[in-house]
XYZ file of C-alpha atoms in Angstrom:
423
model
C -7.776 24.454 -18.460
C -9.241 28.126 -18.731
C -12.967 28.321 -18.861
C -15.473 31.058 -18.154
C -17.001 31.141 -14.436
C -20.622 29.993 -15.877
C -23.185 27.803 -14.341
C -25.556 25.733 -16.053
C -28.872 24.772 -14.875
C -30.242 21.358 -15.772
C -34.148 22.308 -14.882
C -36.726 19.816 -16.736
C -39.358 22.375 -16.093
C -37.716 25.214 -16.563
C -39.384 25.653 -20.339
C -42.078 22.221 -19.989
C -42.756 22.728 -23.840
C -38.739 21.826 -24.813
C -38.776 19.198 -21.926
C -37.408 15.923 -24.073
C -35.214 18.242 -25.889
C -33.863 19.649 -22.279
C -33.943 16.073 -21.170
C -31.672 14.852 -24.052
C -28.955 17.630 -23.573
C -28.968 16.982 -19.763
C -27.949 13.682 -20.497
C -25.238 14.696 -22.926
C -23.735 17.121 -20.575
C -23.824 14.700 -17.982
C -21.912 11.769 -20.170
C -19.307 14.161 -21.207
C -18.815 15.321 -17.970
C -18.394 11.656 -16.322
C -16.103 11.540 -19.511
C -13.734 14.112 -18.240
C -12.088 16.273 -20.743
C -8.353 16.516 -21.799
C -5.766 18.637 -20.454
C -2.486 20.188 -21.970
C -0.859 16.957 -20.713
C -3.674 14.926 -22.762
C -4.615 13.282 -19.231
C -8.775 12.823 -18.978
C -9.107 15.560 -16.332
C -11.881 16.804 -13.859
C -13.635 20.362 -16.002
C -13.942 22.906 -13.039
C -16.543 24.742 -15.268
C -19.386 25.096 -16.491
C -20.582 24.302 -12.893
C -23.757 22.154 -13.405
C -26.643 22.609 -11.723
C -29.297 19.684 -11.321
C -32.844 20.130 -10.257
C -34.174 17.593 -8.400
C -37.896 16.706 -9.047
C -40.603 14.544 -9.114
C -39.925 13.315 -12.704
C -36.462 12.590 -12.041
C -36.271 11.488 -8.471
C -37.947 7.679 -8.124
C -37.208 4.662 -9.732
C -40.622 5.076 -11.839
C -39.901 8.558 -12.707
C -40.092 9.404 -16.375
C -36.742 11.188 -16.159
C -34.557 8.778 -13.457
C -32.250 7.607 -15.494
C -30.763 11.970 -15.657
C -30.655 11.173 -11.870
C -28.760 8.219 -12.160
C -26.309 9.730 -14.745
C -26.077 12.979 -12.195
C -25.329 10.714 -9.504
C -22.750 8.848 -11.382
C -21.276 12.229 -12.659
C -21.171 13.406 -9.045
C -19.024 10.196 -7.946
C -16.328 10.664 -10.915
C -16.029 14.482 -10.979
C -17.758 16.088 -8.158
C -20.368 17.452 -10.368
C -23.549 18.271 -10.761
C -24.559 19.640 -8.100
C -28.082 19.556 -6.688
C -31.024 22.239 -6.425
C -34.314 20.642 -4.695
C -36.753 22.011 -6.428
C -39.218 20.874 -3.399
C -37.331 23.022 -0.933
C -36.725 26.041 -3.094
C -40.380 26.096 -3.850
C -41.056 26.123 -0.061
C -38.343 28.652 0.932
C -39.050 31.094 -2.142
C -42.299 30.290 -4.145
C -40.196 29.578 -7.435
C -37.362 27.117 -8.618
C -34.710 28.742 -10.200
C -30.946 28.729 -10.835
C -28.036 30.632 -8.926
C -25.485 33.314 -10.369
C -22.241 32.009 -10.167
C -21.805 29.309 -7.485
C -24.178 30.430 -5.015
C -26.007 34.010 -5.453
C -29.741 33.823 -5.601
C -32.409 36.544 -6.639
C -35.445 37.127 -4.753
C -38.553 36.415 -6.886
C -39.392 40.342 -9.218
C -42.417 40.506 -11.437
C -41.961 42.803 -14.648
C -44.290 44.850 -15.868
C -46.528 42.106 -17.393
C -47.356 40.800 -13.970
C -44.789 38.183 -14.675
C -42.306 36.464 -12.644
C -38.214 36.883 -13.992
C -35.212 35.739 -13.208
C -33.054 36.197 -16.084
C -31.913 39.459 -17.118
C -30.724 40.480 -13.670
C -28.007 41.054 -11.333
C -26.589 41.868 -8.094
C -25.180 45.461 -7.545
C -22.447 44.174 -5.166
C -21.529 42.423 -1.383
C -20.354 44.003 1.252
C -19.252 41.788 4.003
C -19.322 41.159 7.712
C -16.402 39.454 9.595
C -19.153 38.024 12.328
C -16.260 36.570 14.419
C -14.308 40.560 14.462
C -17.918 41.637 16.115
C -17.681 38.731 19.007
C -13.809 39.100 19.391
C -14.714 43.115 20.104
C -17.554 42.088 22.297
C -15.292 40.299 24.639
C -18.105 37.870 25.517
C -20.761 40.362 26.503
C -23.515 39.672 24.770
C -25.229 43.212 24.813
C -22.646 44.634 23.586
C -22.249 42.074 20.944
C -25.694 43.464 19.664
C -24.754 46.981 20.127
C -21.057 46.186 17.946
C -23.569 44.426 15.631
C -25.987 46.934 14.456
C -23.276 49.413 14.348
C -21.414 47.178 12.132
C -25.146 46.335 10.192
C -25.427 50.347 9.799
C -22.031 50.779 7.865
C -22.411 47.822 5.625
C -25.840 49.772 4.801
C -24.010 52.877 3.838
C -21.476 50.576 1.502
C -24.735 49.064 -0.111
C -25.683 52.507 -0.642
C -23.062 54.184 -1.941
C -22.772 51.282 -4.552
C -26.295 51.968 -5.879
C -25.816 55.564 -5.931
C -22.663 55.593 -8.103
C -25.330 54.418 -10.618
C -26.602 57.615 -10.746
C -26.464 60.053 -14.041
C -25.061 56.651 -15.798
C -25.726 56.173 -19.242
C -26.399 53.133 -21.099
C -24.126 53.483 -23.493
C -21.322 52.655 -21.083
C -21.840 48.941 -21.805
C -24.567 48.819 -24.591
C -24.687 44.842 -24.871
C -25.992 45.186 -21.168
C -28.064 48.324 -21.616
C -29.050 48.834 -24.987
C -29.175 45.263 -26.469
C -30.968 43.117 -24.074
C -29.193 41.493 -21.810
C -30.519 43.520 -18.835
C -32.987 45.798 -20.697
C -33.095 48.005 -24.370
C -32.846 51.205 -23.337
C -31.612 54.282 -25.116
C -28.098 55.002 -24.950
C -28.227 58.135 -23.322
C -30.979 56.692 -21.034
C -29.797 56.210 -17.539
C -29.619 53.114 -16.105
C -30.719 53.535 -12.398
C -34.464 52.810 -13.442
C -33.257 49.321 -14.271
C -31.660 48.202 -10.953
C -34.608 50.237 -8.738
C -37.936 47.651 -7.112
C -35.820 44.806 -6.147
C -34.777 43.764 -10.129
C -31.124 43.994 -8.814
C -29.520 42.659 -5.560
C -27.724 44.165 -2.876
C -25.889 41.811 -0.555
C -24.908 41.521 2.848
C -22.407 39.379 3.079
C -21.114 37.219 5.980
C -18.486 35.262 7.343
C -17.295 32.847 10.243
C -20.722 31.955 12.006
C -18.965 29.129 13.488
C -16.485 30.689 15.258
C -19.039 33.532 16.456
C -20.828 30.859 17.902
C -17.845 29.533 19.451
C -16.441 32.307 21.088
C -19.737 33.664 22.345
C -20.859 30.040 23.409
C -18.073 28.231 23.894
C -19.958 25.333 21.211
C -20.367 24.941 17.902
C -23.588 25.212 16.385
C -24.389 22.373 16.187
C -24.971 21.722 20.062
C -28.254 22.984 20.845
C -27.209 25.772 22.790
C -24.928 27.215 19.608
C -27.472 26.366 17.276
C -29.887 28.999 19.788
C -27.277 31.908 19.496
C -26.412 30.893 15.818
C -29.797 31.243 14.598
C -30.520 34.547 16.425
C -27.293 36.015 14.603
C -28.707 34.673 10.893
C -32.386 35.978 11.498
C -30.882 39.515 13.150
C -28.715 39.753 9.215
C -32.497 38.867 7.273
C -34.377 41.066 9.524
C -31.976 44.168 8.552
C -32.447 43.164 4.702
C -36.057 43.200 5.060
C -35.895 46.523 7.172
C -33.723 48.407 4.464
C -35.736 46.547 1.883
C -38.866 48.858 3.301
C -37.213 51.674 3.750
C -35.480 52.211 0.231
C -37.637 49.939 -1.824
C -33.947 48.131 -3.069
C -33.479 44.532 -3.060
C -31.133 43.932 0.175
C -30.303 40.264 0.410
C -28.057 37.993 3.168
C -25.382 36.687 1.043
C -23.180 33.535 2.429
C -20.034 35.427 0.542
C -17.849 32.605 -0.882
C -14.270 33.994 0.655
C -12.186 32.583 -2.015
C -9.531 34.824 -0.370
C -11.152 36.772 2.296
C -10.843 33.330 4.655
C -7.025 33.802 4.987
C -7.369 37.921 5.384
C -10.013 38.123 7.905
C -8.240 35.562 9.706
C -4.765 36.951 9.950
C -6.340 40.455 10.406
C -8.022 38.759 13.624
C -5.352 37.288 14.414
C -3.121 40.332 14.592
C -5.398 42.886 16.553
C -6.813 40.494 19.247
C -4.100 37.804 19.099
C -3.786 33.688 18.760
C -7.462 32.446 20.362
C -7.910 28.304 19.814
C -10.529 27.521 17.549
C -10.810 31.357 16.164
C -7.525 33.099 15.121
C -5.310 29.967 15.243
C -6.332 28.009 12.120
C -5.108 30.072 9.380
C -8.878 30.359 7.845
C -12.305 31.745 9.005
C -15.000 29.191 8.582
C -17.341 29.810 4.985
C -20.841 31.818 6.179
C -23.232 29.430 8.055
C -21.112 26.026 7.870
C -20.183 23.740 10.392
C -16.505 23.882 11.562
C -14.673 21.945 8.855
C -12.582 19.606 11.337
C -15.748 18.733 13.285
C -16.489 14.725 13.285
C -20.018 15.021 12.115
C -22.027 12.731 9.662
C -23.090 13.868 6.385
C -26.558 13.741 6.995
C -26.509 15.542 10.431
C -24.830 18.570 9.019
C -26.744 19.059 6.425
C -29.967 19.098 8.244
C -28.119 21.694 10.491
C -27.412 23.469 7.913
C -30.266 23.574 5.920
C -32.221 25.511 8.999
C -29.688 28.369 8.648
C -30.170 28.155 4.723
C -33.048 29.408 5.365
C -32.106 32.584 6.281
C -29.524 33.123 4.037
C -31.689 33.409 0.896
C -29.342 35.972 -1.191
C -26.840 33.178 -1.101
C -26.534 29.946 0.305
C -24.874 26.579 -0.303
C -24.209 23.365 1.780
C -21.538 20.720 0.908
C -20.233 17.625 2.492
C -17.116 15.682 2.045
C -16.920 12.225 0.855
C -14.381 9.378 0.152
C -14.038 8.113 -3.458
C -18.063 6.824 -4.084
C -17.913 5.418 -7.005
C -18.439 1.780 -5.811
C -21.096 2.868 -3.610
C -23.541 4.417 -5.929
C -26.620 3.277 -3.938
C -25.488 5.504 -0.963
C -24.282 8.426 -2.797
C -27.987 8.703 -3.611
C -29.144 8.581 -0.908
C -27.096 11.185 0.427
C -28.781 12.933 -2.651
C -32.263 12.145 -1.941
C -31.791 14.010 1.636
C -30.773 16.714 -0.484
C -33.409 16.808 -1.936
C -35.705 16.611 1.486
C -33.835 18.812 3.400
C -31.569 21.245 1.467
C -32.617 24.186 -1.147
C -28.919 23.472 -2.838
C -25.975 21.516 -1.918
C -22.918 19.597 -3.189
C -20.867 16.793 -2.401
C -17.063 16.662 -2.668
C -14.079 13.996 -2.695
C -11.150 14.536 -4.773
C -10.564 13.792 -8.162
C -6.345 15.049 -9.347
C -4.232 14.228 -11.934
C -0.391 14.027 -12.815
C 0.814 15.596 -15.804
C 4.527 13.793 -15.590
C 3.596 10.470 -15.455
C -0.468 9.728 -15.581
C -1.229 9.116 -12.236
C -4.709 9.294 -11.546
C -6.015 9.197 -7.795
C -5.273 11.983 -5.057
C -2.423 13.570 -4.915
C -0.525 14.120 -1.565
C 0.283 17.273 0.233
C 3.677 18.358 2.015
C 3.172 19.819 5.331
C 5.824 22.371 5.528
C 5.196 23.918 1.706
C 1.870 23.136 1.348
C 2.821 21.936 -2.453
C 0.690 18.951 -3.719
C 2.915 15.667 -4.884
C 2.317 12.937 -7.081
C 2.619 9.954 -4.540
C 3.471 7.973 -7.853
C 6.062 9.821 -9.243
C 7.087 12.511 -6.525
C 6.467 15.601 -9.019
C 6.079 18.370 -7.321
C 5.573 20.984 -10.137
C 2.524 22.759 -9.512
C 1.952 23.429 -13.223
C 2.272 19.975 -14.081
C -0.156 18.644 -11.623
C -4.358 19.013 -12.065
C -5.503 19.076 -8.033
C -9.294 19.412 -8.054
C -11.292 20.560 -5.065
C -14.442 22.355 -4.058
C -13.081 25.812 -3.048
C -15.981 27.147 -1.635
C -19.391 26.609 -3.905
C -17.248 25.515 -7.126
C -14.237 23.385 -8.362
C -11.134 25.218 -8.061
C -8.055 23.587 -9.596
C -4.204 23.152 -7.883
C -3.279 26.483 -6.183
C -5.414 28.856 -3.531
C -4.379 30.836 -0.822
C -3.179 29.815 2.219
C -5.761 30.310 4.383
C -8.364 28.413 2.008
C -5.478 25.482 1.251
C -5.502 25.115 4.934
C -9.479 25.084 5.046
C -9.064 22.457 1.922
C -6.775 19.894 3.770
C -8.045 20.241 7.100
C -11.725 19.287 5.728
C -13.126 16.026 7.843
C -14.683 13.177 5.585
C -18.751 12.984 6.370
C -19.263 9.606 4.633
């Protein structure tokens, strides 16, 4: 199923005067999508997109809320298809003044005022990532933590530069270049021959620092994962050192410089075999196939749902151009009553986060349940039927903050079916 990469945020208060009429789409797009949709094969199938976003409120949260029943269909929807997933409007609030949606699956904006003194969110962008292999900077280090610091802000000073050069390509461009963009609205109504530098200057546009592989940073440096308190020390000193150089080139050029959890769709399986080739096979680092996703806990690590994401939710914190938390779940949808509660911590805790399982389909003969996976090729098989065509088969899992569907790279396959069930 092709769809565009779009995410759709199911805010009550977003607009308060359209707030039944929000309320009553919500709850369409929530039965459709516990529906499922048809594929070529004309099996009911998992959509991977539009990724839906819910915002968790007051209204929506307690049995005597107003809007509950959204919460129960969200929850529901969440069991079935992995989807919605969940914004805490409480704990964006408290981590950026404002509720508001992401770009894509996990890029946020810092809050910008337009000219009328008013708050916007829409109508913007991001200028580009540039990211940081953390683990290449402890691997150099060899263990010595000064000069772990010293590789660091070297490293910190050419992602800067990349940053940089992105925003000054802008310059001398005209708005006629891409005049649904420029000219008619969708980021501003300028002239065509207007340039269009003005429009990304003050913080309206982002500029990301990206990261990668805090886990096995922490591991190397430490010799524990962050989640021990002694790796949870060193990993929070490494995600406040990547905020404080935002805020410092945020001063210094007036731009809006972000720390962006990059998604590594790909990057997981390069980074890692690029490690793997200059400093060799290291347990725990260069030997899995994949670097870990930005802040998260080690994938394989027996830890309960609830305990990683209050770990993570600290180092969310930090990571306010981009962040998202997810834990992995068996099949709960005969266990509704603790799926939300899972949710409710979410909504405590976490400014966004998701919750996975598996939901696949075969095209050959029906079978709906999770499909298996051969060890030596990696392929996915129908444990009914033993197909084994990869085009015939709908395999749905969270690739890093959204569904992806049957084939990934290596390295993130190998992330995928090494993941360790949290409830």
């Amino acid at each position: 199923m092709q769809s565009p990469f779009l995410s759709l945020a199911m805010y009550l208060d977003e607009n308060p005067e359209y707030k039944k009429e929000t309320a009553m789409l919500i709850e369409e797009f929530l039965i459709q999508r516990i529906e499922g949709m048809k594929n070529e094969y004309g099996v009911k199938a998992t959509q991977t997109f539009p990724k839906l976003l819910f915002f968790l409120d007051e209204d929506n949260m307690y049995p005597d809320s107003e809007y509950y029943y959204l919460k129960q269909l969200a929850v529901k929807a969440t069991a079935r298809r992995m989807n919605p997933d969940y914004i805490s409007v409480k704990r964006m609030k408290e981590v950026y003044g404002y509720a508001f949606p992401c770009m894509g699956c996990r890029s946020f904006l810092s809050p910008w005022y337009n000219e009328k003194g008013e708050v916007q969110f829409y109508g913007r962008g991001n200028l580009g990532v540039t990211t940081l292999s953390l683990p290449h900077i402890a691997l150099s280090s060899k263990g010595d933590y000064e000069l772990f610091w010293k590789i660091f802000d070297q490293r910190l000073e050419l992602v800067f530069e990349s940053l940089m050069l992105r925003y000054e390509k802008l310059r001398g461009v005209k708005a006629k270049v891409a005049p649904i963009l420029w000219c008619h609205g969708v980021f501003s109504r300028l002239d065509p021959e207007d340039e269009i530098i003005s429009q990304v200057e003050n913080g309206k546009f982002s500029l990301s620092l990206g990261y990668s592989g805090l886990y096995e940073t922490v591991k190397y440096m430490t010799g524990e994962s962050h989640t021990s308190d002694k790796g949870f020390e060193f990993a929070m000193k490494v995600m406040k050192h990547l905020k404080e150089a935002t805020e410092k080139w945020k001063k210094e050029t007036g731009l809006g410089f972000a720390v962006y959890g990059t998604p590594q769709e790909s990057t997981t399986e390069w980074f890692s075999k690029k490690l793997k080739a200059q400093f060799g096979e290291i347990k725990d680092i260069t030997d899995k196939g994949w670097i870990t996703n930005s802040y998260h806990v080690d994938v394989r690590e027996q830890i309960d749902a609830f305990s990683k994401l209050k770990i993570e939710s600290k180092l969310q914190e930090q990571s306010t151009g981009g962040n998202v938390s997810y834990v992995e779940v068996y099949n709960m949808e005969k266990n509704l009553e603790a799926l939300e509660q899972l949710i409710d911590f979410m909504y405590e805790n976490n400014v966004y986060a998701e919750v996975n399982s598996e939901s696949d389909v075969c095209g050959v003969c029906r079978y709906t349940g999770v499909m298996e996976n051969d060890p030596e090729t990696l392929d996915w098989v129908c444990p009914q039927c033993g197909n084994r065509n990869q085009e015939k088969l709908s395999v749905v899992r969270r690739t890093c903050g959204y569904l992806g569907e049957t084939n990934w790279v290596t390295g993130r396959k190998l992330d995928i079916l090494n993941r360790t069930k949290h409830l």
